[in-house]
XYZ file of C-alpha atoms in Angstrom:
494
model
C -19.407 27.389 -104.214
C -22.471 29.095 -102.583
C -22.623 26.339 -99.712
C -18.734 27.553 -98.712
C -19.440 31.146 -99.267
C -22.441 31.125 -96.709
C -20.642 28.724 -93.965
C -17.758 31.623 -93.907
C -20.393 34.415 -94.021
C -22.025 32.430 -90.520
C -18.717 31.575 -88.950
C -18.087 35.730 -89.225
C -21.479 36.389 -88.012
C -20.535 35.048 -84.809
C -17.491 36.009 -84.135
C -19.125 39.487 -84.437
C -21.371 38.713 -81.958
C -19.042 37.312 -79.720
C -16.820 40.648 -79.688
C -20.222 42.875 -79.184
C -21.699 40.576 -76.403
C -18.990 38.952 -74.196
C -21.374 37.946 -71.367
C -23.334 36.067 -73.189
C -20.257 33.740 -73.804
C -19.987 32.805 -70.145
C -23.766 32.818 -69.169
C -24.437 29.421 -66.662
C -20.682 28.506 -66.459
C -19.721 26.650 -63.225
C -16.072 26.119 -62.312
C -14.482 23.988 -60.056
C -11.101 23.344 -58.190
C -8.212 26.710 -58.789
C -10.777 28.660 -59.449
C -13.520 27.510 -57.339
C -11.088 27.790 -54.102
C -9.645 31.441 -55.129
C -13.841 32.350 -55.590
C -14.444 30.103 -52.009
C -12.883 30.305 -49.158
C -13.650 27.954 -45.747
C -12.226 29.479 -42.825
C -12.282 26.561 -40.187
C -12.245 22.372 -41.083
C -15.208 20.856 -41.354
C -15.764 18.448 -38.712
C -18.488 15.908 -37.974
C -19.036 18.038 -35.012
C -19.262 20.844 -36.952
C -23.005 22.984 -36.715
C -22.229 25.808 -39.091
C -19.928 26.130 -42.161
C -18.076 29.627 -41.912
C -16.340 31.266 -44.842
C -15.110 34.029 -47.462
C -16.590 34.823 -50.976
C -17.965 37.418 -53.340
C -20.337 40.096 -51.748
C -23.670 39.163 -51.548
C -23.060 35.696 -53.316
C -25.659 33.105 -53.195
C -24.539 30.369 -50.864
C -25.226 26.881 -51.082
C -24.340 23.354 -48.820
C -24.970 20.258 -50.416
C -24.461 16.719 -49.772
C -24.861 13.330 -52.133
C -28.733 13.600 -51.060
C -28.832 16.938 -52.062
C -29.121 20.572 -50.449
C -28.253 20.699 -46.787
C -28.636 24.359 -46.596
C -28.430 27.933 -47.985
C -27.616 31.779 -47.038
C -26.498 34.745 -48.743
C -22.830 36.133 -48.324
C -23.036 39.888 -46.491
C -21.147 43.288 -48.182
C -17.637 41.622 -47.458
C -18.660 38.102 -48.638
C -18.608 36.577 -45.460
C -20.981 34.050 -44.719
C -21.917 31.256 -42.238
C -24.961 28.240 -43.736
C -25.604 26.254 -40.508
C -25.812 22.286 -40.938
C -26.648 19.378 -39.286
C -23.801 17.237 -38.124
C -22.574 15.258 -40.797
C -20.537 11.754 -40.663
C -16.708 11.512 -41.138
C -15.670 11.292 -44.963
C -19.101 12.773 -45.952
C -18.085 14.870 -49.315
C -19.674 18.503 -49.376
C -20.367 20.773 -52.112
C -20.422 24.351 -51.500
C -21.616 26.848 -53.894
C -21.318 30.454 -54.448
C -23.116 32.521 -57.328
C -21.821 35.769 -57.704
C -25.313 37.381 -58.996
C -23.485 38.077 -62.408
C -24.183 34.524 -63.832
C -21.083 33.088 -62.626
C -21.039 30.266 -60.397
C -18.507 28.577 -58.500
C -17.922 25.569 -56.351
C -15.723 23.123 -54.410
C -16.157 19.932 -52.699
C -14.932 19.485 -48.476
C -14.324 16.383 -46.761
C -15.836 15.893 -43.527
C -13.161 14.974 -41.302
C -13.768 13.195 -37.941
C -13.081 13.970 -34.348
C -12.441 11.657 -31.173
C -11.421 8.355 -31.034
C -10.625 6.618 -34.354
C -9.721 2.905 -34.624
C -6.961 2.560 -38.136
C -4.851 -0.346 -38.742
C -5.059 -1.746 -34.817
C -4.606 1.138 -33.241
C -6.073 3.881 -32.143
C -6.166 7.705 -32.449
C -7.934 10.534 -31.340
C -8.550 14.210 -33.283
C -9.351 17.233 -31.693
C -12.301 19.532 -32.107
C -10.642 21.036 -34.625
C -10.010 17.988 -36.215
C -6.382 17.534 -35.840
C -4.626 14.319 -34.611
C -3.711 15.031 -31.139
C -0.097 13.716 -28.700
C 1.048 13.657 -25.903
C -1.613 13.744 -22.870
C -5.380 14.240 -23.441
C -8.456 14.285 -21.555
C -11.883 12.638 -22.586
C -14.858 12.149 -20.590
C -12.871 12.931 -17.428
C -10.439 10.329 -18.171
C -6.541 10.894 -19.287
C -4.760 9.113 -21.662
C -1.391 8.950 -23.715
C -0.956 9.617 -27.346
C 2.783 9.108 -28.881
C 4.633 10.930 -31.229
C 2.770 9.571 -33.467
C -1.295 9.879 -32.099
C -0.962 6.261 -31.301
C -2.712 5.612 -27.993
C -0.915 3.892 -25.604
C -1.219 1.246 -22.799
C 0.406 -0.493 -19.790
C 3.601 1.531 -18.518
C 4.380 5.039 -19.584
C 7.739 6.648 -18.522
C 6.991 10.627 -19.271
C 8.800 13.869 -17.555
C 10.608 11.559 -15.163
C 7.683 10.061 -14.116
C 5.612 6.116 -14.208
C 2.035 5.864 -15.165
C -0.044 3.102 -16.414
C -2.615 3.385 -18.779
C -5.147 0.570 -18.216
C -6.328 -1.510 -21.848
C -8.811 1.392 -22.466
C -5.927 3.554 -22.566
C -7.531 5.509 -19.422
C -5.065 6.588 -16.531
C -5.304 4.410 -13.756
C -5.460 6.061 -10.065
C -5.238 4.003 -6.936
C -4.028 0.707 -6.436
C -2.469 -1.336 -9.007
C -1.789 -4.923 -8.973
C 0.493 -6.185 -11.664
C 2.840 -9.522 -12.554
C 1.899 -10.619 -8.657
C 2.803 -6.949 -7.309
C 0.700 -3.851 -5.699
C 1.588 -0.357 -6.859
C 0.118 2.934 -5.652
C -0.818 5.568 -8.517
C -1.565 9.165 -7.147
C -4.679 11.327 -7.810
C -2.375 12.421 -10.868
C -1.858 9.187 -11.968
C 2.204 9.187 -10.952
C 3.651 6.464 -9.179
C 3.967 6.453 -5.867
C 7.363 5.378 -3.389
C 8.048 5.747 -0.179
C 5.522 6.028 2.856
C 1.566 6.188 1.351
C -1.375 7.267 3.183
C -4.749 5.305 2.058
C -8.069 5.711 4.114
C -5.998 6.449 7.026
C -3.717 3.665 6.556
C -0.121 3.607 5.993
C 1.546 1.863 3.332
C 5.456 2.056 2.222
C 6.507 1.528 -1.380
C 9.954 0.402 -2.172
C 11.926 2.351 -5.219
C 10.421 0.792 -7.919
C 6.784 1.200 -6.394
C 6.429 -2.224 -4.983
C 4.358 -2.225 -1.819
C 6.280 -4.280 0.724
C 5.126 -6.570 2.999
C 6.740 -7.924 6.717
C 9.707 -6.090 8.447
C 11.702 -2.886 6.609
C 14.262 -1.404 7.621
C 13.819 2.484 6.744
C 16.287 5.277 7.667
C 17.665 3.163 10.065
C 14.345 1.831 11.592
C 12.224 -1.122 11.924
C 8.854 -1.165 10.155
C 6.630 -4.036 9.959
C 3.893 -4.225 7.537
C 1.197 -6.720 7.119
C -0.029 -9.060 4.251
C -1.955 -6.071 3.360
C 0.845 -3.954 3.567
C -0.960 -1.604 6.879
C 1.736 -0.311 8.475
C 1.580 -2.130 11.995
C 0.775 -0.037 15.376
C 1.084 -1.936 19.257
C 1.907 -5.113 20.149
C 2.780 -7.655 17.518
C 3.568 -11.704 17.301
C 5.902 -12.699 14.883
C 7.997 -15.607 14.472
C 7.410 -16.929 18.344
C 7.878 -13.638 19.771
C 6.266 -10.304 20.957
C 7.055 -6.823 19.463
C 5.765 -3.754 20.144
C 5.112 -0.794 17.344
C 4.961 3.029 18.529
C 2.176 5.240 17.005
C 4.774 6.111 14.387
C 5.235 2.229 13.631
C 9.364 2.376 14.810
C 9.850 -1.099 16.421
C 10.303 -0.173 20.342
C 13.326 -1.038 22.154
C 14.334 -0.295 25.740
C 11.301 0.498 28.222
C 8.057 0.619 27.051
C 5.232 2.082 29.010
C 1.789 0.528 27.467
C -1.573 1.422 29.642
C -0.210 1.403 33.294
C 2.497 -1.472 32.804
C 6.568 -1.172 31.660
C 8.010 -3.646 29.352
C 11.279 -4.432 27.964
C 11.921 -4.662 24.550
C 15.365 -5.974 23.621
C 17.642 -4.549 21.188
C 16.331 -7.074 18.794
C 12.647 -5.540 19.645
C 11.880 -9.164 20.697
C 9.929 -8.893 24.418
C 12.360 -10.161 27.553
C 10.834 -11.891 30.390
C 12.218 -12.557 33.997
C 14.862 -10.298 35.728
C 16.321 -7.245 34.136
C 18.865 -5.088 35.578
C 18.780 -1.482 35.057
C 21.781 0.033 37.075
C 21.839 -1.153 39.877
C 17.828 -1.561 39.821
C 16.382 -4.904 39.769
C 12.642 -5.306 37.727
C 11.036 -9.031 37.261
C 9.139 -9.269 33.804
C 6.131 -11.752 34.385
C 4.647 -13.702 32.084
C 2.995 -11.567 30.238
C 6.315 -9.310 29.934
C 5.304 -6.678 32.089
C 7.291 -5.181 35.049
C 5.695 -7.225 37.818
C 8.413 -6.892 40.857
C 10.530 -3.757 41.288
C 13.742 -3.298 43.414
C 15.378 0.050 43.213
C 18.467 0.449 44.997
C 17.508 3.840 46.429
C 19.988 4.904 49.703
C 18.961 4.668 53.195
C 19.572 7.286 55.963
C 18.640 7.457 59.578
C 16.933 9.771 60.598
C 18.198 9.465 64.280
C 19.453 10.660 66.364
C 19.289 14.465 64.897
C 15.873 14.349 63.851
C 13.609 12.292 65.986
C 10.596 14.186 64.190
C 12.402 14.767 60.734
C 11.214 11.263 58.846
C 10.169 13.878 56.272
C 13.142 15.267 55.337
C 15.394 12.686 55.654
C 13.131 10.649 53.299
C 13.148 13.794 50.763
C 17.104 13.535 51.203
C 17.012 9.533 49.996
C 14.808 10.930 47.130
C 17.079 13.170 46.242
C 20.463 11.199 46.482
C 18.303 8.806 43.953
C 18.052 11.383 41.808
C 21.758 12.055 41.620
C 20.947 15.109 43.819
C 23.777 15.502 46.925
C 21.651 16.328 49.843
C 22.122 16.648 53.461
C 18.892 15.777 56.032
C 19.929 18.639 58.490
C 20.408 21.361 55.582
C 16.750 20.205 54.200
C 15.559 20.222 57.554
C 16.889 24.119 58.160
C 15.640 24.747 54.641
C 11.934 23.608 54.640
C 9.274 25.824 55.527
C 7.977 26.248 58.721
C 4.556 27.188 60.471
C 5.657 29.542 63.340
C 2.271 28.766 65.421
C 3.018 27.851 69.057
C 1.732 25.186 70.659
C -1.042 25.723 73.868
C -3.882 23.870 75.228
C -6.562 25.552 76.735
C -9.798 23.090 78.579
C -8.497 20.413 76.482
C -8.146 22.040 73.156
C -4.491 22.260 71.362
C -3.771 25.184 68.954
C -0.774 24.396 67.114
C 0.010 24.474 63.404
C -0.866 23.265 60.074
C 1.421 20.641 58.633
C 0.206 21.264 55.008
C 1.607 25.218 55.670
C 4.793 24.105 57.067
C 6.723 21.656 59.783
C 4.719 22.135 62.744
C 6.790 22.343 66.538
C 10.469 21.092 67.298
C 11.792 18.718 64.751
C 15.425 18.050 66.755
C 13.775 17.174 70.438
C 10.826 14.862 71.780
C 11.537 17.323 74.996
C 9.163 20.182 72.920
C 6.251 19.921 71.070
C 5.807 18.961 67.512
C 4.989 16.415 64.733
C 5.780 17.191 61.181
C 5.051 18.625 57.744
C 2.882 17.462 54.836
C 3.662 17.002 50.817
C 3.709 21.170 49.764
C 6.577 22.372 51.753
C 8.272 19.188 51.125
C 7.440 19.234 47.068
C 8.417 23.386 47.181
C 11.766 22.699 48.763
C 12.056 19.409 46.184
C 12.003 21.822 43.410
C 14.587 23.814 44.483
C 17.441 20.862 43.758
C 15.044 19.226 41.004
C 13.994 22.447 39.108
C 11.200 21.739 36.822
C 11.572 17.359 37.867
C 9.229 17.204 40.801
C 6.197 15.217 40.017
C 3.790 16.297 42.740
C 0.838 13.287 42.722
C -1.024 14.026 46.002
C -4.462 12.356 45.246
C -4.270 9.835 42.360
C -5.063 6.518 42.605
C -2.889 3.906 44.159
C -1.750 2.600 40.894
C 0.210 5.653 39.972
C 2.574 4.810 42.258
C 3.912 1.362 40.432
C 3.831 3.443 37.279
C 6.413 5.521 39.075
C 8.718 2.739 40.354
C 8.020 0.887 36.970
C 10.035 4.284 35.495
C 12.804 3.721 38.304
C 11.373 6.748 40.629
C 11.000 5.687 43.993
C 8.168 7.669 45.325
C 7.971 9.990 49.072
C 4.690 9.251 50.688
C 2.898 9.822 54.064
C 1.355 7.072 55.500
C 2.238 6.161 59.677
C 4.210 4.005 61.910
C 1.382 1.010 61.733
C 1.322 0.619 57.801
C -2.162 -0.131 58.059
C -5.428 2.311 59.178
C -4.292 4.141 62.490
C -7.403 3.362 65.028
C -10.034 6.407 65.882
C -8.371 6.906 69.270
C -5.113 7.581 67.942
C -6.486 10.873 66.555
C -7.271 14.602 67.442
C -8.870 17.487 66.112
C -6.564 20.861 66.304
C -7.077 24.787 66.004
C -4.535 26.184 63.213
C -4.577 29.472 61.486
C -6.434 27.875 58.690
C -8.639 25.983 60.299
C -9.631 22.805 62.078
C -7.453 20.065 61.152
C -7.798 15.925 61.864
C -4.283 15.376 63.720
C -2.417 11.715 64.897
C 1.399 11.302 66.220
C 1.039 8.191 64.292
C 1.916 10.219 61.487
C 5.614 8.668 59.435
C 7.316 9.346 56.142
C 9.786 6.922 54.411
C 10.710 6.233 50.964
C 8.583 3.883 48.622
C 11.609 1.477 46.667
C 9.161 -1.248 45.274
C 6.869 -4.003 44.895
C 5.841 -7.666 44.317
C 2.308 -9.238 43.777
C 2.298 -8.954 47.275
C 3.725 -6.846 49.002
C 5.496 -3.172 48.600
C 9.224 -2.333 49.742
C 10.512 0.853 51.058
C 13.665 2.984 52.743
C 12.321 3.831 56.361
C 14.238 6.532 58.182
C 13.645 4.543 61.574
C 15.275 1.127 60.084
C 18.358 -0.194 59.598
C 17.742 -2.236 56.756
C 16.964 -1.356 53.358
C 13.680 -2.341 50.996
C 11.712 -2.929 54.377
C 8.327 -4.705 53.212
C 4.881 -4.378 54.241
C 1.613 -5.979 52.798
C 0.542 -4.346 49.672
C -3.388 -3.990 51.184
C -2.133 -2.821 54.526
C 0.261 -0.094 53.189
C -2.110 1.116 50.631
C -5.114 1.465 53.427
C -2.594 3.646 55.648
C -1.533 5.705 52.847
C -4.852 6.695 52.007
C -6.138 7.459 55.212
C -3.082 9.983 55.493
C -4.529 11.767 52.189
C -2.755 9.951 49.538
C 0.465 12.336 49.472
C 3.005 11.100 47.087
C 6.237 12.693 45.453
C 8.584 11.550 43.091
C 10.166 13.019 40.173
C 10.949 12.530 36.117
């Protein structure tokens, strides 16, 4: 009876005490999970990047950071209970404890998985989580490389249709760039990593890409136009063989045909593009293709008119006036001749000396009579009164080489030249020296114009005002030595 009377005297005892000192009933209590998280709050994840462990509890608490070794790390919460407890990086999955002891012997704590960043390999395939350790989509960039997450993180390889838009993404899953090649084909990806169709430049080469991105090799036909591309796939520029036959490419790469002028030499390209050798008629022009396929013989079918009997001295005009009716200019030899300028300087002699005038200013003396004195006029008046029926056309080559002229004829212009009745070099005593109003010019009556129509490998043809028979023909060396001893004069037009 004592023994039960004394238990019940104890068991009130304490719950006296308990009702007088309630802190002592909670002293060194720790609490985890609904409570822990109300008392602790982390504001960002905790990442195995992470350097510092930011967060939210009771003013002035006493922080801790621990790991399964033990403490990583301590701090003390400020006025507002914020507080930051810098760590070392810790591995993916790693569990951390964080306390907080509010300074009235109550302490609190939760646990936080370390969750991982980057590239993570799960079930075969791969993923990759931000900084802030979220699973990322759709396009990403790592180490300066891009790649392709799905809808669902998974990375992705080979080809990617996205926005309208191919890609490929290599078995890394990075981007490729560049050239591709694929089941047997070449592809083009841009700097972007797109696709690419249609004409591609490439260390200054040109490639072209069909609609599905397949470079293309041999002749294409684009917008009308003949292409042809190597086993490369280089866009081909010049002269090409292919299948037993010569083409030639423009600087654009369009298959040429018609004329083609390459260096100083015409070719014809058919309508095939294919090269033609032997005779061609243009009009009513005639041009032999050699060999080689360039223009080698010319015959233009230029008109011929007499100068005589109205203009014993006018071999200038008259030729001007086959020039012109070339051209598809109607002129008349005795309107060009009242038309072209004239130097008004008479003619005297005085101890042995002539002053007359200066065919490069104008036609010098009488051009209807032998019975007064006179002898002609040079290429300026002639090209100035050219221009007048061929406004802007008149092609003015006094000078150039020899050459220039096939180039000319090669382009169906006949050409207007001075050379002299000989065709060769007019001897020293066929020559004077005169006084003009510009000066002291080299004079000979040797002096002729005509027409130049053509050439072989031998000789050159031409319309002279003083023959009756068109395409007259004269030595090529002979000609040529004449011509340039009368100062290479030459007119034609384009």
């Amino acid at each position: 009876m004592q023994r039960k009377l004394w238990i019940t005297l104890c068991l009130s005892l304490l719950l006296i005490s308990q009702s007088i000192f309630p802190t002592l009933a909670m002293a060194a209590t720790t609490t985890t999970g609904a409570n822990g998280e109300s008392a602790i709050q982390i504001l960002e994840k905790v990442t195995d990047q992470t350097l510092a462990i930011r967060g939210k509890s009771f003013a002035n608490a006493a922080i801790k950071v621990e790991n399964k070794a033990g403490l990583l790390n301590s701090t003390q919460a400020d006025s507002d209970g914020a507080f930051e407890v810098a760590i070392e990086k810790q591995p993916a999955n790693t569990i951390l404890k964080i306390t907080a002891d509010d300074g009235a012997e109550h302490t609190y704590s939760i646990e936080v998985t370390v969750v991982a960043t980057g590239w993570i390999q799960d079930g075969g395939k791969r993923y990759y989580y931000g900084p802030d350790g979220e699973k990322q989509t759709g396009w990403i960039t790592d180490n300066g490389s891009r790649y392709f997450l799905d809808q669902n993180g998974v990375m992705k390889t080979g080809w990617l249709f996205d926005n309208g838009k191919w890609y490929f993404l290599k078995n890394s899953g990075a981007m490729k760039t560049g050239w591709l090649y694929d089941s047997w084909k070449w592809y083009f990806l841009t700097e972007s990593g797109a696709m690419a169709t249609g004409w591609v430049l490439d260390g200054g080469k040109w490639y072209y890409l069909n609609g599905s991105g397949t470079m293309q090799i041999g002749w294409v036909k684009i917008s009308n136009r003949w292409y042809y591309l190597n086993r490369s796939g280089v866009m081909q520029t010049g002269w090409l063989y292919n299948g037993g036959k010569w083409y030639y490419l423009n600087q654009s790469g369009v298959m040429a045909t018609g004329w083609v002028l390459d260096g100083v030499k015409w070719y014809f390209l058919q309508t095939d593009g294919s090269m033609k050798k032997g005779w061609i008629q243009s009009g009513r022009d005639w041009f032999y293709l050699g060999g080689g396929g360039a223009v080698s013989t010319v015959q233009l079918d230029s008109p011929l008119i007499a100068q005589m009997p109205e203009l014993p001295r006018g071999c200038e005009v008259t030729s001007l006036a086959m020039m012109l009716l070339k051209a598809g200019v109607q002129a008349n030899k005795m309107t060009l001749a009242s038309q072209v300028q004239k130097d008004p300087t008479p003619f005297t002699k005085i101890n042995g000396q002539v002053n007359f005038g200066n065919p490069y200013s104008g036609f010098v003396g009488d051009m209807y009579t032998f019975n007064k004195p006179g002898i002609g006029v040079y290429h300026g008046p002639i090209a100035e009164l050219a221009e007048k029926y061929l406004p802007n056309r008149v092609v003015n080559f006094t000078g150039s080489n020899f050459e220039e002229i096939y180039k000319h004829l090669n382009n169906g212009k006949p050409v207007w030249v001075i050379n002299n009745v000989l065709f060769d070099t007019v001897p020293s005593q066929y020559w004077e020296t005169w006084n003009t109003p510009t000066g002291k010019i080299s004079i000979t009556y040797k002096e002729h114009s005509v027409l130049i129509t053509g050439y072989d490998s031998q000789y050159i043809y031409f319309n002279d005002p003083l023959s009756k028979t068109k395409n007259r023909k004269v030595k090529i060396s002979a000609f040529k030595r004449g011509w340039e001893q009368m100062g290479k004069q030459a007119i034609t037009y384009r």
